[in-house]
mmCIF file of C-alpha atoms in Angstrom:
data_model
loop_
_atom_site.group_PDB
_atom_site.id
_atom_site.type_symbol
_atom_site.label_atom_id
_atom_site.label_comp_id
_atom_site.label_asym_id
_atom_site.label_seq_id
_atom_site.Cartn_x
_atom_site.Cartn_y
_atom_site.Cartn_z
ATOM 1 C CA MET U 1 30.502 48.294 -67.280
ATOM 2 C CA ASN U 2 31.336 48.801 -63.596
ATOM 3 C CA VAL U 3 33.581 46.339 -61.808
ATOM 4 C CA PHE U 4 33.809 45.858 -58.042
ATOM 5 C CA TYR U 5 35.960 43.715 -55.752
ATOM 6 C CA ASN U 6 35.928 43.646 -51.943
ATOM 7 C CA VAL U 7 37.487 40.472 -50.611
ATOM 8 C CA GLU U 8 36.738 41.301 -46.955
ATOM 9 C CA GLY U 9 33.133 42.385 -47.477
ATOM 10 C CA VAL U 10 31.993 40.032 -50.256
ATOM 11 C CA GLY U 11 34.701 37.397 -50.568
ATOM 12 C CA ASP U 12 36.883 36.529 -53.538
ATOM 13 C CA THR U 13 34.247 37.570 -56.081
ATOM 14 C CA LEU U 14 34.654 40.013 -58.950
ATOM 15 C CA ILE U 15 31.319 41.736 -59.621
ATOM 16 C CA MET U 16 30.734 43.079 -63.140
ATOM 17 C CA VAL U 17 27.649 45.279 -63.476
ATOM 18 C CA ILE U 18 26.448 46.158 -66.972
ATOM 19 C CA ARG U 19 22.997 47.587 -66.293
ATOM 20 C CA ASP U 20 20.110 47.480 -63.853
ATOM 21 C CA GLY U 21 17.132 45.247 -64.379
ATOM 22 C CA GLU U 22 13.864 44.430 -62.680
ATOM 23 C CA LEU U 23 14.690 42.277 -59.655
ATOM 24 C CA GLU U 24 11.792 39.902 -60.227
ATOM 25 C CA ASN U 25 12.937 39.255 -63.822
ATOM 26 C CA ARG U 26 16.516 38.345 -62.954
ATOM 27 C CA THR U 27 17.777 34.830 -63.529
ATOM 28 C CA PHE U 28 21.169 33.135 -63.736
ATOM 29 C CA GLU U 29 23.362 30.931 -65.885
ATOM 30 C CA THR U 30 26.403 29.309 -64.287
ATOM 31 C CA LYS U 31 29.480 27.844 -65.951
ATOM 32 C CA GLY U 32 32.324 26.934 -63.603
ATOM 33 C CA ASP U 33 33.302 29.985 -61.565
ATOM 34 C CA LEU U 34 31.395 32.460 -63.746
ATOM 35 C CA VAL U 35 27.724 33.383 -63.325
ATOM 36 C CA ARG U 36 25.834 35.370 -65.966
ATOM 37 C CA ILE U 37 22.956 37.452 -64.581
ATOM 38 C CA TYR U 38 20.301 38.288 -67.164
ATOM 39 C CA ASP U 39 16.714 39.409 -67.693
ATOM 40 C CA LYS U 40 14.558 36.339 -68.314
ATOM 41 C CA VAL U 41 12.045 38.376 -70.338
ATOM 42 C CA SER U 42 14.382 40.216 -72.724
ATOM 43 C CA GLY U 43 17.411 37.918 -72.449
ATOM 44 C CA GLU U 44 19.567 41.019 -71.884
ATOM 45 C CA THR U 45 22.735 40.472 -69.862
ATOM 46 C CA LEU U 46 22.793 42.539 -66.665
ATOM 47 C CA GLY U 47 26.173 41.476 -65.326
ATOM 48 C CA TYR U 48 28.522 38.701 -64.262
ATOM 49 C CA ASN U 49 29.914 37.412 -60.968
ATOM 50 C CA LEU U 50 33.312 35.707 -61.047
ATOM 51 C CA PHE U 51 33.982 33.490 -58.034
ATOM 52 C CA LYS U 52 37.564 32.598 -56.979
ATOM 53 C CA ALA U 53 38.564 35.719 -58.888
ATOM 54 C CA SER U 54 42.108 35.918 -57.520
ATOM 55 C CA THR U 55 42.931 32.538 -59.086
ATOM 56 C CA TYR U 56 42.669 34.185 -62.521
ATOM 57 C CA GLY U 57 45.049 37.059 -61.782
ATOM 58 C CA GLU U 58 46.028 39.700 -59.257
ATOM 59 C CA LEU U 59 43.421 42.127 -57.910
ATOM 60 C CA VAL U 60 44.619 45.053 -55.823
ATOM 61 C CA ASP U 61 41.598 47.379 -55.738
ATOM 62 C CA ASN U 62 39.138 47.354 -52.859
ATOM 63 C CA GLY U 63 35.792 48.659 -54.081
ATOM 64 C CA ALA U 64 35.533 50.020 -57.607
ATOM 65 C CA VAL U 65 38.069 48.324 -59.898
ATOM 66 C CA GLU U 66 39.878 50.169 -62.672
ATOM 67 C CA LEU U 67 39.868 48.320 -65.987
ATOM 68 C CA THR U 68 43.646 48.170 -66.342
ATOM 69 C CA GLU U 69 45.311 45.877 -68.868
ATOM 70 C CA ASP U 70 45.902 43.323 -66.072
ATOM 71 C CA VAL U 71 42.231 43.343 -65.023
ATOM 72 C CA GLN U 72 41.112 43.070 -68.647
ATOM 73 C CA ALA U 73 43.421 40.064 -69.088
ATOM 74 C CA LEU U 74 41.989 38.488 -65.915
ATOM 75 C CA ILE U 75 38.421 38.886 -67.219
ATOM 76 C CA GLN U 76 39.326 37.552 -70.665
ATOM 77 C CA LYS U 77 41.014 34.508 -69.084
ATOM 78 C CA ALA U 78 38.000 33.820 -66.838
ATOM 79 C CA PHE U 79 35.529 33.991 -69.728
ATOM 80 C CA LYS U 80 37.647 31.690 -71.882
ATOM 81 C CA GLU U 81 38.314 29.099 -69.173
ATOM 82 C CA ASN U 82 34.662 29.003 -68.079
ATOM 83 C CA GLY U 83 33.194 28.719 -71.570
ATOM 84 C CA PHE U 84 31.475 32.095 -71.890
ATOM 85 C CA ASP U 85 31.716 34.319 -74.957
ATOM 86 C CA LEU U 86 33.225 37.698 -74.063
ATOM 87 C CA ASN U 87 30.284 39.845 -75.181
ATOM 88 C CA ILE U 88 31.059 42.894 -73.064
ATOM 89 C CA SER U 89 33.231 45.882 -73.838
ATOM 90 C CA LEU U 90 36.417 46.172 -71.810
ATOM 91 C CA LYS U 91 37.245 49.562 -73.268
ATOM 92 C CA LYS U 92 38.649 51.809 -70.582
ATOM 93 C CA GLN U 93 36.641 55.016 -70.404
ATOM 94 C CA ALA U 94 37.127 57.926 -68.036
ATOM 95 C CA LYS U 95 34.135 58.212 -65.723
ATOM 96 C CA PHE U 96 34.741 61.860 -64.791
ATOM 97 C CA VAL U 97 35.214 64.078 -67.845
ATOM 98 C CA VAL U 98 35.185 67.704 -68.875
ATOM 99 C CA GLY U 99 31.906 68.608 -70.526
ATOM 100 C CA TYR U 100 30.550 71.689 -72.293
ATOM 101 C CA VAL U 101 26.947 72.765 -71.695
ATOM 102 C CA GLU U 102 25.682 73.432 -75.206
ATOM 103 C CA GLU U 103 22.063 74.017 -74.270
ATOM 104 C CA LYS U 104 19.964 74.589 -71.144
ATOM 105 C CA VAL U 105 16.164 74.610 -71.051
ATOM 106 C CA LYS U 106 13.712 74.632 -68.165
ATOM 107 C CA HIS U 107 12.306 71.300 -67.075
ATOM 108 C CA PRO U 108 8.607 71.227 -68.068
ATOM 109 C CA ASN U 109 7.524 69.587 -64.806
ATOM 110 C CA ALA U 110 9.848 71.097 -62.179
ATOM 111 C CA ASP U 111 10.611 74.764 -61.529
ATOM 112 C CA LYS U 112 14.041 74.143 -59.978
ATOM 113 C CA LEU U 113 15.336 71.692 -62.585
ATOM 114 C CA ASN U 114 16.942 72.305 -65.970
ATOM 115 C CA ILE U 115 17.551 69.997 -68.907
ATOM 116 C CA CYS U 116 21.117 70.353 -70.131
ATOM 117 C CA HIS U 117 22.657 68.975 -73.299
ATOM 118 C CA VAL U 118 26.323 68.456 -72.568
ATOM 119 C CA ASN U 119 29.105 67.675 -75.055
ATOM 120 C CA VAL U 120 31.624 65.287 -73.466
ATOM 121 C CA GLY U 121 33.762 64.805 -76.556
ATOM 122 C CA ASP U 122 32.600 61.448 -77.889
ATOM 123 C CA GLU U 123 28.880 61.981 -77.278
ATOM 124 C CA ARG U 124 26.221 64.495 -76.290
ATOM 125 C CA LEU U 125 24.479 63.716 -73.023
ATOM 126 C CA GLN U 126 21.117 64.870 -71.737
ATOM 127 C CA ILE U 127 21.468 65.616 -68.024
ATOM 128 C CA VAL U 128 18.804 66.972 -65.683
ATOM 129 C CA CYS U 129 20.455 69.380 -63.251
ATOM 130 C CA GLY U 130 19.079 71.240 -60.241
ATOM 131 C CA ALA U 131 22.086 73.458 -59.544
ATOM 132 C CA PRO U 132 21.130 77.160 -59.463
ATOM 133 C CA ASN U 133 24.279 78.274 -61.286
ATOM 134 C CA VAL U 134 24.280 75.895 -64.258
ATOM 135 C CA ASP U 135 24.155 77.695 -67.598
ATOM 136 C CA GLN U 136 24.749 77.349 -71.282
ATOM 137 C CA GLY U 137 28.347 77.927 -72.376
ATOM 138 C CA GLN U 138 29.989 76.527 -69.247
ATOM 139 C CA LYS U 139 32.704 73.930 -68.985
ATOM 140 C CA VAL U 140 31.792 71.510 -66.212
ATOM 141 C CA VAL U 141 32.727 68.167 -64.667
ATOM 142 C CA VAL U 142 30.446 65.336 -65.765
ATOM 143 C CA ALA U 143 30.164 62.023 -63.964
ATOM 144 C CA ARG U 144 29.190 59.502 -66.625
ATOM 145 C CA VAL U 145 26.763 56.680 -65.997
ATOM 146 C CA GLY U 146 28.715 54.067 -64.060
ATOM 147 C CA ALA U 147 30.927 56.554 -62.218
ATOM 148 C CA VAL U 148 31.379 55.902 -58.515
ATOM 149 C CA MET U 149 31.313 59.155 -56.540
ATOM 150 C CA PRO U 150 33.653 59.667 -53.556
ATOM 151 C CA SER U 151 30.565 59.183 -51.354
ATOM 152 C CA GLY U 152 30.066 55.699 -52.825
ATOM 153 C CA LEU U 153 27.047 56.717 -54.913
ATOM 154 C CA VAL U 154 26.958 54.986 -58.301
ATOM 155 C CA ILE U 155 25.681 57.192 -61.141
ATOM 156 C CA LYS U 156 22.884 55.482 -63.058
ATOM 157 C CA GLU U 157 20.534 56.238 -65.908
ATOM 158 C CA ALA U 158 17.532 57.967 -64.373
ATOM 159 C CA ALA U 159 14.280 59.734 -65.162
ATOM 160 C CA LEU U 160 13.678 62.916 -63.186
ATOM 161 C CA ARG U 161 10.081 64.101 -63.279
ATOM 162 C CA GLY U 162 9.581 62.207 -66.544
ATOM 163 C CA VAL U 163 12.760 63.376 -68.301
ATOM 164 C CA GLU U 164 15.658 60.977 -68.995
ATOM 165 C CA SER U 165 19.016 61.917 -67.491
ATOM 166 C CA SER U 166 22.346 60.260 -68.360
ATOM 167 C CA GLY U 167 25.011 61.330 -65.896
ATOM 168 C CA MET U 168 25.521 64.144 -63.416
ATOM 169 C CA ILE U 169 27.042 67.623 -63.556
ATOM 170 C CA CYS U 170 29.124 67.780 -60.384
ATOM 171 C CA SER U 171 29.874 70.267 -57.654
ATOM 172 C CA ALA U 172 33.309 70.537 -56.035
ATOM 173 C CA LYS U 173 31.831 69.152 -52.811
ATOM 174 C CA GLU U 174 30.410 66.097 -54.598
ATOM 175 C CA LEU U 175 33.861 65.483 -56.092
ATOM 176 C CA ALA U 176 35.430 65.801 -52.613
ATOM 177 C CA LEU U 177 37.911 68.345 -53.925
ATOM 178 C CA PRO U 178 40.136 70.154 -51.419
ATOM 179 C CA ASP U 179 38.708 73.482 -50.189
ATOM 180 C CA ALA U 180 35.361 72.750 -51.852
ATOM 181 C CA LEU U 181 32.745 75.436 -51.274
ATOM 182 C CA GLN U 182 29.787 74.332 -49.169
ATOM 183 C CA GLU U 183 27.097 76.355 -50.932
ATOM 184 C CA LYS U 184 24.984 74.744 -53.612
ATOM 185 C CA GLY U 185 26.195 74.952 -57.171
ATOM 186 C CA ILE U 186 28.157 73.034 -59.757
ATOM 187 C CA LEU U 187 31.866 73.476 -60.328
ATOM 188 C CA VAL U 188 32.411 75.758 -63.333
ATOM 189 C CA LEU U 189 35.785 75.135 -64.945
ATOM 190 C CA GLU U 190 38.168 77.581 -66.524
ATOM 191 C CA ASP U 191 38.215 77.704 -70.315
ATOM 192 C CA THR U 192 41.672 76.086 -70.413
ATOM 193 C CA TYR U 193 40.138 72.646 -69.732
ATOM 194 C CA GLU U 194 39.649 70.540 -72.866
ATOM 195 C CA VAL U 195 36.230 69.018 -73.502
ATOM 196 C CA GLY U 196 36.211 65.214 -73.445
ATOM 197 C CA LEU U 197 39.385 64.770 -71.408
ATOM 198 C CA ALA U 198 39.378 63.024 -68.046
ATOM 199 C CA PHE U 199 38.983 65.363 -65.090
ATOM 200 C CA PRO U 200 41.808 64.907 -62.567
ATOM 201 C CA MET U 201 40.192 63.945 -59.261
ATOM 202 C CA SER U 202 43.261 64.732 -57.184
#
């Protein structure tokens, strides 16, 4: 789940995004200050909007919100007081992690794309990557689905030329690291980095 808060741009509303859905299938259920957004065909919950969010606890982030203990407590309080069951995971998970490219094969429908299977510690992700220097046996930085890049881009599940891709293998430039090289290519990490651990962004 991705959480956003921008009091100047949106108002005092905490936006909780679980997954995308077809716009025409979206519908809403409101209880007090909390609105559940769901797919009217499947019934699947897509997210929640919490109005008057600051009345439930302190919010200091502007943009993407980290799921700290205080923010988790705020969400739990809002669900309880507005009569919704808390059916979403509030587990804090690093969005940028060290991954290990276990396998790389050519994309069947695109000459410049590769299909990589990347171990990120707790799971194995399939990621379509177009970087010319990606290869099997590398340690890399992976932006999980839901990560917000320094540019503001939100990483989503995608299908590239018919192949599912869950996440992104990042370049130093995409991570906005100091002294990032401008040429195309992913950031290849030294072997001292441990697979599955959060990658330090600063």
